CSV table of C-alpha atoms in Angstrom, one decimal:
chain,number,residue,atom,x,y,z
H,23,UNK,CA,87.6,67.9,41.7
H,24,UNK,CA,85.7,68.3,45.0
H,25,UNK,CA,87.7,69.8,47.8
H,26,UNK,CA,86.9,68.0,51.0
H,27,UNK,CA,86.4,70.0,54.3
H,28,UNK,CA,89.4,69.3,56.6
H,29,UNK,CA,88.5,67.6,59.8
H,30,UNK,CA,89.8,65.5,62.6
H,31,UNK,CA,90.2,61.8,61.8
H,32,UNK,CA,88.2,59.4,63.9
H,33,UNK,CA,89.2,55.7,63.8
H,34,UNK,CA,86.5,53.1,64.3
H,35,UNK,CA,88.3,49.8,64.4
H,36,UNK,CA,89.8,49.5,60.9
H,37,UNK,CA,87.8,52.4,59.4
H,38,UNK,CA,88.9,56.0,59.3
H,39,UNK,CA,86.2,58.8,59.3
H,40,UNK,CA,87.1,62.3,58.3
H,41,UNK,CA,89.8,64.5,56.7
H,42,UNK,CA,91.1,62.9,53.5
H,43,UNK,CA,89.7,59.4,54.3
H,44,UNK,CA,87.1,58.1,51.8
H,45,UNK,CA,83.5,59.0,52.7
H,46,UNK,CA,82.2,56.0,54.7
H,47,UNK,CA,78.9,54.2,53.8
H,48,UNK,CA,76.9,53.0,56.8
H,49,UNK,CA,73.5,51.4,57.4
H,50,UNK,CA,71.4,50.1,60.2
H,51,UNK,CA,69.7,46.8,61.0
H,52,UNK,CA,65.9,46.5,61.6
H,53,UNK,CA,66.0,43.1,63.3
H,54,UNK,CA,65.4,42.6,67.0
H,55,UNK,CA,68.9,42.9,68.4
H,56,UNK,CA,67.9,40.4,71.1
H,57,UNK,CA,67.9,37.8,68.3
H,58,UNK,CA,71.6,37.4,67.7
H,59,UNK,CA,71.2,35.0,64.8
H,60,UNK,CA,68.9,37.1,62.7
H,61,UNK,CA,70.8,40.3,63.6
H,62,UNK,CA,74.2,38.8,62.7
H,63,UNK,CA,72.9,37.5,59.4
H,64,UNK,CA,71.5,40.9,58.5
H,65,UNK,CA,74.7,42.7,59.5
H,66,UNK,CA,76.6,40.3,57.3
H,67,UNK,CA,74.3,40.9,54.4
H,68,UNK,CA,74.6,44.7,54.8
H,69,UNK,CA,78.4,44.4,55.0
H,70,UNK,CA,78.5,42.2,51.9
H,71,UNK,CA,76.5,44.8,50.0
H,72,UNK,CA,79.1,47.4,50.9
H,73,UNK,CA,78.1,48.9,54.3
H,74,UNK,CA,81.4,49.8,56.0
H,75,UNK,CA,79.8,50.5,59.4
H,76,UNK,CA,76.6,48.9,60.7
H,77,UNK,CA,74.5,50.3,63.5
H,78,UNK,CA,72.3,48.1,65.7
H,79,UNK,CA,69.6,49.1,68.2
H,80,UNK,CA,70.6,48.5,71.8
H,81,UNK,CA,67.4,49.2,73.7
H,82,UNK,CA,66.8,46.4,76.2
H,83,UNK,CA,68.9,44.2,78.6
H,84,UNK,CA,68.3,41.3,76.2
H,85,UNK,CA,69.6,43.3,73.3
H,86,UNK,CA,72.7,44.5,75.2
H,87,UNK,CA,73.5,40.9,76.3
H,88,UNK,CA,73.2,39.7,72.7
H,89,UNK,CA,75.8,42.1,71.3
H,90,UNK,CA,78.9,40.0,72.2
H,91,UNK,CA,77.3,37.0,70.6
H,92,UNK,CA,76.5,39.0,67.5
H,93,UNK,CA,80.1,40.1,67.3
H,94,UNK,CA,81.3,36.6,67.8
H,95,UNK,CA,79.0,35.2,65.1
H,96,UNK,CA,80.2,37.9,62.7
H,97,UNK,CA,83.9,37.1,63.4
H,98,UNK,CA,83.2,33.4,62.8
H,99,UNK,CA,81.7,34.3,59.4
H,100,UNK,CA,84.8,36.3,58.6
H,101,UNK,CA,82.8,39.6,58.7
H,102,UNK,CA,84.9,42.3,60.4
H,103,UNK,CA,82.5,45.2,59.9
H,104,UNK,CA,82.5,47.5,63.0
H,105,UNK,CA,79.3,47.6,65.0
H,106,UNK,CA,77.7,50.8,66.3
H,107,UNK,CA,75.4,50.7,69.3
H,108,UNK,CA,72.4,53.0,69.0
H,109,UNK,CA,71.4,54.1,72.5
H,110,UNK,CA,68.4,56.1,73.6
H,111,UNK,CA,66.9,56.8,77.1
H,112,UNK,CA,68.5,54.0,79.0
H,113,UNK,CA,71.9,53.6,77.4
H,114,UNK,CA,73.8,54.4,80.7
H,115,UNK,CA,72.1,51.5,82.5
H,116,UNK,CA,72.6,49.1,79.6
H,117,UNK,CA,76.3,49.8,79.3
H,118,UNK,CA,76.6,49.6,83.1
H,119,UNK,CA,74.8,46.2,83.4
H,120,UNK,CA,76.4,44.7,80.2
H,121,UNK,CA,80.2,45.6,80.2
H,122,UNK,CA,80.7,43.0,77.5
H,123,UNK,CA,78.4,44.9,75.2
H,124,UNK,CA,80.4,48.1,75.8
H,125,UNK,CA,83.5,46.3,74.8
H,126,UNK,CA,82.1,44.5,71.7
H,127,UNK,CA,80.8,47.7,70.1
H,128,UNK,CA,83.2,49.8,68.0
H,129,UNK,CA,81.3,53.1,68.5
H,130,UNK,CA,78.4,54.4,70.5
H,131,UNK,CA,75.6,56.7,69.1
H,132,UNK,CA,74.3,59.0,71.8
H,133,UNK,CA,71.3,61.2,71.3
H,134,UNK,CA,71.5,64.2,73.8
H,135,UNK,CA,67.9,65.0,73.3
H,136,UNK,CA,66.7,61.9,75.1
H,137,UNK,CA,69.4,61.0,77.5
H,138,UNK,CA,67.5,62.9,80.2
H,139,UNK,CA,67.0,66.3,81.7
H,140,UNK,CA,68.7,68.1,84.5
H,141,UNK,CA,71.3,66.5,86.8
H,142,UNK,CA,70.0,63.1,86.1
H,143,UNK,CA,70.5,63.5,82.3
H,144,UNK,CA,73.9,65.0,82.9
H,145,UNK,CA,74.9,62.0,85.0
H,146,UNK,CA,73.7,59.5,82.3
H,147,UNK,CA,75.5,61.3,79.6
H,148,UNK,CA,78.7,61.5,81.7
H,149,UNK,CA,78.5,57.7,82.4
H,150,UNK,CA,78.2,56.9,78.7
H,151,UNK,CA,81.1,59.1,77.8
H,152,UNK,CA,83.3,57.8,80.6
H,153,UNK,CA,82.4,54.2,79.4
H,154,UNK,CA,83.5,55.2,75.9
H,155,UNK,CA,86.8,56.6,77.4
H,156,UNK,CA,87.5,53.4,79.4
H,157,UNK,CA,86.9,51.2,76.4
H,158,UNK,CA,88.6,53.5,73.9
H,159,UNK,CA,85.5,53.8,71.8
H,160,UNK,CA,84.4,56.5,69.4
H,161,UNK,CA,81.1,58.3,69.9
H,162,UNK,CA,78.6,59.9,67.5
H,163,UNK,CA,76.7,62.6,69.2
H,164,UNK,CA,73.6,62.4,67.0
H,165,UNK,CA,71.0,65.2,67.4
H,166,UNK,CA,67.6,64.8,65.7
H,167,UNK,CA,65.0,67.4,65.4
H,168,UNK,CA,62.3,64.8,66.3
H,169,UNK,CA,63.9,64.4,69.7
H,170,UNK,CA,65.7,67.7,70.2
H,171,UNK,CA,66.8,68.7,73.7
H,172,UNK,CA,63.9,70.9,74.8
H,173,UNK,CA,66.0,72.8,77.4
H,174,UNK,CA,68.3,74.0,74.6
H,175,UNK,CA,65.3,74.8,72.3
H,176,UNK,CA,63.5,76.8,75.1
H,177,UNK,CA,66.7,78.7,76.0
H,178,UNK,CA,67.2,79.8,72.5
H,179,UNK,CA,63.6,80.7,71.9
H,180,UNK,CA,63.6,82.9,75.0
H,181,UNK,CA,66.8,84.6,73.9
H,182,UNK,CA,65.4,85.1,70.4
H,183,UNK,CA,62.2,86.8,71.7
H,184,UNK,CA,64.4,89.5,73.3
H,185,UNK,CA,66.2,90.3,70.0
H,186,UNK,CA,65.4,93.5,68.1
H,187,UNK,CA,65.3,91.5,64.9
H,188,UNK,CA,64.3,88.0,66.0
H,189,UNK,CA,64.9,85.0,63.8
H,190,UNK,CA,62.1,82.8,62.5
H,191,UNK,CA,61.1,79.7,64.5
H,192,UNK,CA,62.7,77.5,61.8
H,193,UNK,CA,66.0,79.4,62.1
H,194,UNK,CA,65.9,79.0,65.9
H,195,UNK,CA,65.2,75.3,65.6
H,196,UNK,CA,68.2,74.9,63.3
H,197,UNK,CA,70.4,76.8,65.7
H,198,UNK,CA,69.1,74.6,68.5
H,199,UNK,CA,70.2,71.5,66.7
H,200,UNK,CA,73.7,72.9,66.1
H,201,UNK,CA,74.0,74.2,69.7
H,202,UNK,CA,72.9,70.9,71.2
H,203,UNK,CA,75.5,69.0,69.2
H,204,UNK,CA,78.4,71.4,69.9
H,205,UNK,CA,77.6,71.8,73.6
H,206,UNK,CA,77.3,68.0,74.0
H,207,UNK,CA,80.7,67.6,72.3
H,208,UNK,CA,82.2,70.2,74.6
H,209,UNK,CA,80.8,68.3,77.6
H,210,UNK,CA,82.2,65.0,76.3
H,211,UNK,CA,85.7,66.6,75.9
H,212,UNK,CA,85.5,68.0,79.5
H,213,UNK,CA,84.7,64.4,80.7
H,214,UNK,CA,87.9,63.1,79.0
H,215,UNK,CA,86.8,62.0,75.6
H,216,UNK,CA,89.5,63.0,73.0
H,217,UNK,CA,88.4,65.3,70.2
H,218,UNK,CA,89.4,62.6,67.7
H,219,UNK,CA,86.8,60.2,69.1
H,220,UNK,CA,83.8,62.4,68.2
H,221,UNK,CA,81.5,62.4,65.2
H,222,UNK,CA,78.6,64.8,65.0
H,223,UNK,CA,75.2,64.7,63.2
H,224,UNK,CA,72.2,67.0,63.1
H,225,UNK,CA,69.5,65.2,61.3
H,226,UNK,CA,66.2,66.6,60.0
H,227,UNK,CA,63.7,65.3,57.4
H,228,UNK,CA,63.4,68.3,55.1
H,229,UNK,CA,66.0,68.8,52.3
H,230,UNK,CA,66.6,72.6,52.6
H,231,UNK,CA,66.7,72.5,56.4
H,232,UNK,CA,69.4,69.7,56.3
H,233,UNK,CA,71.5,71.7,53.8
H,234,UNK,CA,71.3,74.9,55.9
H,235,UNK,CA,72.1,73.1,59.2
H,236,UNK,CA,75.1,71.3,57.9
H,237,UNK,CA,76.5,74.3,56.0
H,238,UNK,CA,76.4,76.2,59.3
H,239,UNK,CA,77.7,73.4,61.5
H,240,UNK,CA,80.6,72.8,59.1
H,241,UNK,CA,81.9,76.3,59.8
H,242,UNK,CA,81.8,76.0,63.5
H,243,UNK,CA,83.7,72.8,64.2
H,244,UNK,CA,86.3,70.4,62.8
H,245,UNK,CA,84.6,67.2,63.9
H,246,UNK,CA,83.8,64.7,61.1
H,247,UNK,CA,80.1,64.9,60.2
H,248,UNK,CA,77.7,62.1,59.6
H,249,UNK,CA,75.1,63.0,56.9
H,250,UNK,CA,71.7,61.6,56.5
H,251,UNK,CA,68.1,62.8,55.9
H,252,UNK,CA,66.2,61.3,58.7
H,253,UNK,CA,62.9,59.6,58.0
H,254,UNK,CA,63.6,60.1,54.3
H,255,UNK,CA,60.6,57.9,53.2
H,256,UNK,CA,60.0,54.9,50.9
H,257,UNK,CA,61.1,54.2,47.4
H,258,UNK,CA,61.7,56.9,44.9
H,259,UNK,CA,60.7,59.6,47.3
H,260,UNK,CA,63.3,58.6,49.9
H,261,UNK,CA,65.9,58.1,47.2
H,262,UNK,CA,65.2,61.5,45.6
H,263,UNK,CA,65.1,63.5,48.8
H,264,UNK,CA,68.2,61.9,50.3
H,265,UNK,CA,70.2,62.4,47.1
H,266,UNK,CA,69.0,66.0,46.7
H,267,UNK,CA,70.2,66.9,50.2
H,268,UNK,CA,73.4,65.0,50.4
H,269,UNK,CA,74.6,65.8,46.9
H,270,UNK,CA,74.5,69.5,47.6
H,271,UNK,CA,76.5,69.1,50.8
H,272,UNK,CA,79.0,66.5,49.3
H,273,UNK,CA,79.6,68.8,46.4
H,274,UNK,CA,80.6,71.5,48.9
H,275,UNK,CA,83.0,69.1,50.6
H,276,UNK,CA,80.8,68.6,53.6
H,277,UNK,CA,80.2,65.1,55.0
H,278,UNK,CA,82.5,62.3,56.1
H,279,UNK,CA,80.1,59.3,56.5
H,280,UNK,CA,76.6,58.9,55.1
H,281,UNK,CA,73.5,56.8,55.5
H,282,UNK,CA,70.5,56.8,53.2
H,283,UNK,CA,67.6,56.2,55.7
H,284,UNK,CA,65.1,54.5,53.4
H,285,UNK,CA,61.8,53.0,54.6
H,286,UNK,CA,61.9,49.5,53.0
H,287,UNK,CA,58.9,48.0,51.3
H,288,UNK,CA,57.2,45.4,53.4
H,289,UNK,CA,59.6,42.4,53.6
H,290,UNK,CA,61.9,44.5,51.3
H,291,UNK,CA,65.6,44.2,51.1
H,292,UNK,CA,67.4,46.3,53.6
H,293,UNK,CA,70.5,46.5,51.4
H,294,UNK,CA,68.8,49.0,49.1
H,295,UNK,CA,69.9,51.9,51.3
H,296,UNK,CA,73.6,50.7,51.0
H,297,UNK,CA,73.3,50.5,47.2
H,298,UNK,CA,71.8,54.0,46.9
H,299,UNK,CA,74.6,55.4,49.1
H,300,UNK,CA,77.2,53.8,47.0
H,301,UNK,CA,75.6,54.9,43.7
H,302,UNK,CA,75.3,58.5,45.0
H,303,UNK,CA,79.0,58.7,45.9
H,304,UNK,CA,80.1,56.9,42.7
H,305,UNK,CA,77.9,59.1,40.4
H,306,UNK,CA,79.5,62.2,42.0
H,307,UNK,CA,83.0,60.8,41.3
H,308,UNK,CA,83.8,60.6,45.1
H,309,UNK,CA,84.3,56.8,45.3
H,310,UNK,CA,84.2,53.7,43.2
H,311,UNK,CA,82.4,50.6,44.5
H,312,UNK,CA,81.1,48.5,41.6
H,313,UNK,CA,81.4,48.6,37.7
H,314,UNK,CA,78.9,51.0,36.4
H,315,UNK,CA,76.4,50.1,33.6
H,316,UNK,CA,75.4,52.8,31.0
H,317,UNK,CA,72.1,51.9,29.5
H,318,UNK,CA,69.8,53.9,27.2
H,319,UNK,CA,66.2,54.6,28.4
H,320,UNK,CA,64.6,53.1,25.3
H,321,UNK,CA,62.3,54.7,22.8
H,322,UNK,CA,60.2,53.7,19.7
H,323,UNK,CA,63.4,52.3,18.0
H,324,UNK,CA,63.9,49.8,20.8
H,325,UNK,CA,60.8,47.7,20.6
H,326,UNK,CA,62.6,44.6,22.1
H,327,UNK,CA,62.9,44.2,25.8
H,328,UNK,CA,66.2,42.4,25.3
H,329,UNK,CA,68.4,45.4,26.1
H,330,UNK,CA,66.3,46.2,29.2
H,331,UNK,CA,66.7,42.6,30.5
H,332,UNK,CA,70.4,42.5,29.7
H,333,UNK,CA,71.0,45.9,31.4
H,334,UNK,CA,69.2,44.6,34.5
H,335,UNK,CA,70.9,41.2,34.5
H,336,UNK,CA,74.4,42.5,33.9
H,337,UNK,CA,74.1,45.2,36.6
H,338,UNK,CA,72.9,42.6,39.1
H,339,UNK,CA,75.6,40.2,38.0
H,340,UNK,CA,78.4,42.8,38.4
H,341,UNK,CA,77.2,43.7,41.9
H,342,UNK,CA,77.1,40.0,43.0
H,343,UNK,CA,80.5,39.3,41.5
H,344,UNK,CA,82.1,42.2,43.3
H,345,UNK,CA,82.1,40.2,46.6
H,346,UNK,CA,84.6,37.9,44.8
H,347,UNK,CA,86.2,40.4,42.5
H,348,UNK,CA,87.1,43.2,44.9
H,349,UNK,CA,89.9,41.1,46.5
H,350,UNK,CA,91.0,39.5,43.2
H,351,UNK,CA,90.9,42.1,40.5
H,352,UNK,CA,92.4,45.5,41.5
H,353,UNK,CA,90.6,48.4,40.0
H,354,UNK,CA,87.6,46.4,38.6
H,355,UNK,CA,85.3,48.7,40.5
H,356,UNK,CA,86.1,51.5,38.0
H,357,UNK,CA,85.1,49.5,35.0
H,358,UNK,CA,82.4,51.0,32.7
H,359,UNK,CA,79.9,48.7,30.8
H,360,UNK,CA,77.5,49.9,28.2
H,361,UNK,CA,74.2,48.1,27.2
H,362,UNK,CA,72.6,50.0,24.4
H,363,UNK,CA,69.4,49.4,22.5
H,364,UNK,CA,69.8,50.7,19.0
H,365,UNK,CA,72.3,52.1,16.4
H,366,UNK,CA,71.7,55.8,17.2
H,367,UNK,CA,74.0,56.0,20.3
H,368,UNK,CA,74.8,52.4,20.8
H,369,UNK,CA,78.1,52.0,19.0
H,370,UNK,CA,79.4,55.3,20.3
H,371,UNK,CA,78.6,54.6,24.0
H,372,UNK,CA,79.9,51.1,23.7
H,373,UNK,CA,83.2,52.3,22.3
H,374,UNK,CA,83.5,54.9,25.2
H,375,UNK,CA,82.9,52.2,27.8
H,376,UNK,CA,85.5,49.6,28.8
H,377,UNK,CA,83.3,47.0,27.2
H,378,UNK,CA,79.9,47.5,25.7
H,379,UNK,CA,77.2,46.0,23.4
H,380,UNK,CA,75.0,47.7,20.9
H,381,UNK,CA,71.8,45.6,20.5
H,382,UNK,CA,69.7,45.9,17.4
H,383,UNK,CA,66.8,48.2,17.5
H,384,UNK,CA,63.5,47.9,15.6
H,385,UNK,CA,64.1,47.3,11.9
H,386,UNK,CA,67.8,47.0,12.3
H,387,UNK,CA,70.0,44.0,11.2
H,388,UNK,CA,69.7,41.4,14.1
H,389,UNK,CA,73.3,41.5,15.1
H,390,UNK,CA,75.0,43.1,18.1
H,391,UNK,CA,78.6,44.4,17.9
H,392,UNK,CA,80.6,44.2,21.1
H,393,UNK,CA,83.4,46.7,21.8
H,394,UNK,CA,86.3,46.5,24.3
H,395,UNK,CA,88.5,49.5,24.8
H,396,UNK,CA,87.1,51.1,21.7
H,397,UNK,CA,87.7,48.1,19.3
H,398,UNK,CA,85.1,45.7,18.1
H,399,UNK,CA,85.8,42.2,19.5
H,400,UNK,CA,82.7,40.3,18.6
H,401,UNK,CA,79.5,40.3,16.6
H,402,UNK,CA,76.7,38.5,18.4
H,403,UNK,CA,73.4,37.2,17.1
H,404,UNK,CA,70.7,34.7,17.9
H,405,UNK,CA,68.9,33.9,21.1
H,406,UNK,CA,72.1,33.4,23.2
H,407,UNK,CA,73.4,37.0,22.9
H,408,UNK,CA,72.9,37.8,26.5
H,409,UNK,CA,74.8,34.8,27.9
H,410,UNK,CA,77.6,35.3,25.3
H,411,UNK,CA,78.0,39.0,26.3
H,412,UNK,CA,78.1,38.0,30.0
H,413,UNK,CA,81.0,35.6,29.2
H,414,UNK,CA,82.8,38.3,27.2
H,415,UNK,CA,82.5,40.6,30.2
H,416,UNK,CA,84.0,37.9,32.5
H,417,UNK,CA,86.8,37.4,30.1
H,418,UNK,CA,87.5,41.1,29.9
H,419,UNK,CA,87.7,41.4,33.7
H,420,UNK,CA,90.2,38.5,33.9
H,421,UNK,CA,92.4,39.9,31.1
H,422,UNK,CA,92.3,43.6,32.1
H,423,UNK,CA,92.3,43.4,35.9
H,424,UNK,CA,93.8,40.0,36.6
H,425,UNK,CA,97.4,41.1,36.2
């Protein structure tokens, strides 16, 4: 059992972040926010996939003015997911000129590294924090090493040079990230933002650096922490890197909300990052989102592609059905399904699952036993085995979770 780090609890509309609350999955749109139709549709799609918070870019006057319409369109579609406004450089001006935008967002993300420098930057930061206070909004102070506050970095580099045993440049950079986040949080509190309205993040793009930064940050504050490997990359690289970094921290009880920052394939599905985040949390036993499918990798005994196709189809089917099932069948997200390809481990894995099928391998009798709760309930054969198994799964869900 993983012992979670105890933090303050930050409420973002109907979602709690921190302390003993479930680790929250979030994502971000890549549409032009100035297009309220496209953005609302993508937010809805991300929410349907399981994103519990969705961040949108607010970078222009047109984008800021579109936010209230996006919120209204989502409400009309029955989508209550909280919206986070991602502000850089000109956030103070956009919030000032579009008060309806400030009200429509559930949380603001502020990057202290690019708010501005000197008195001008302090004034911009102060205006954004005061706007959050006036509208009772939460704030994520999100530091990123690609846009680190250079005043903080320079100050710490100068201090490091005078040490008898100076730290490495990488260590100073990590300390600069943490210092920037904590000092900015302190300024926000001085300006009137309650402690329980603050979430912190210190994002980098290298696995070991991310682990080191968050391990240290977690010992120096009790704010909820947003985890994410920034610019993780595309495909298997991005998935592997993000999972490697976040799994270590989550295992140590660090992290209260996560995002998997995948670069999608051209015209790819943005919801992949949501699915990866859910599967990471579920594989670690931290949350349950959708029934899990156990499937063998295949070998020379499984010459047929039937079990591969069935494993793919049943996994997609279960995820699609969860939109309907999650409000109808309590506990169905914990269900385990097995789709196995031969007699070696097939019957055993199928009996251990809630419901499973052991398809015939090469040279085996062309029949497939189906087990539910350890007992054989059917023996399928012929070309319609896949559809028949799908129906048996549907029946099992209704009988087991429909009470």
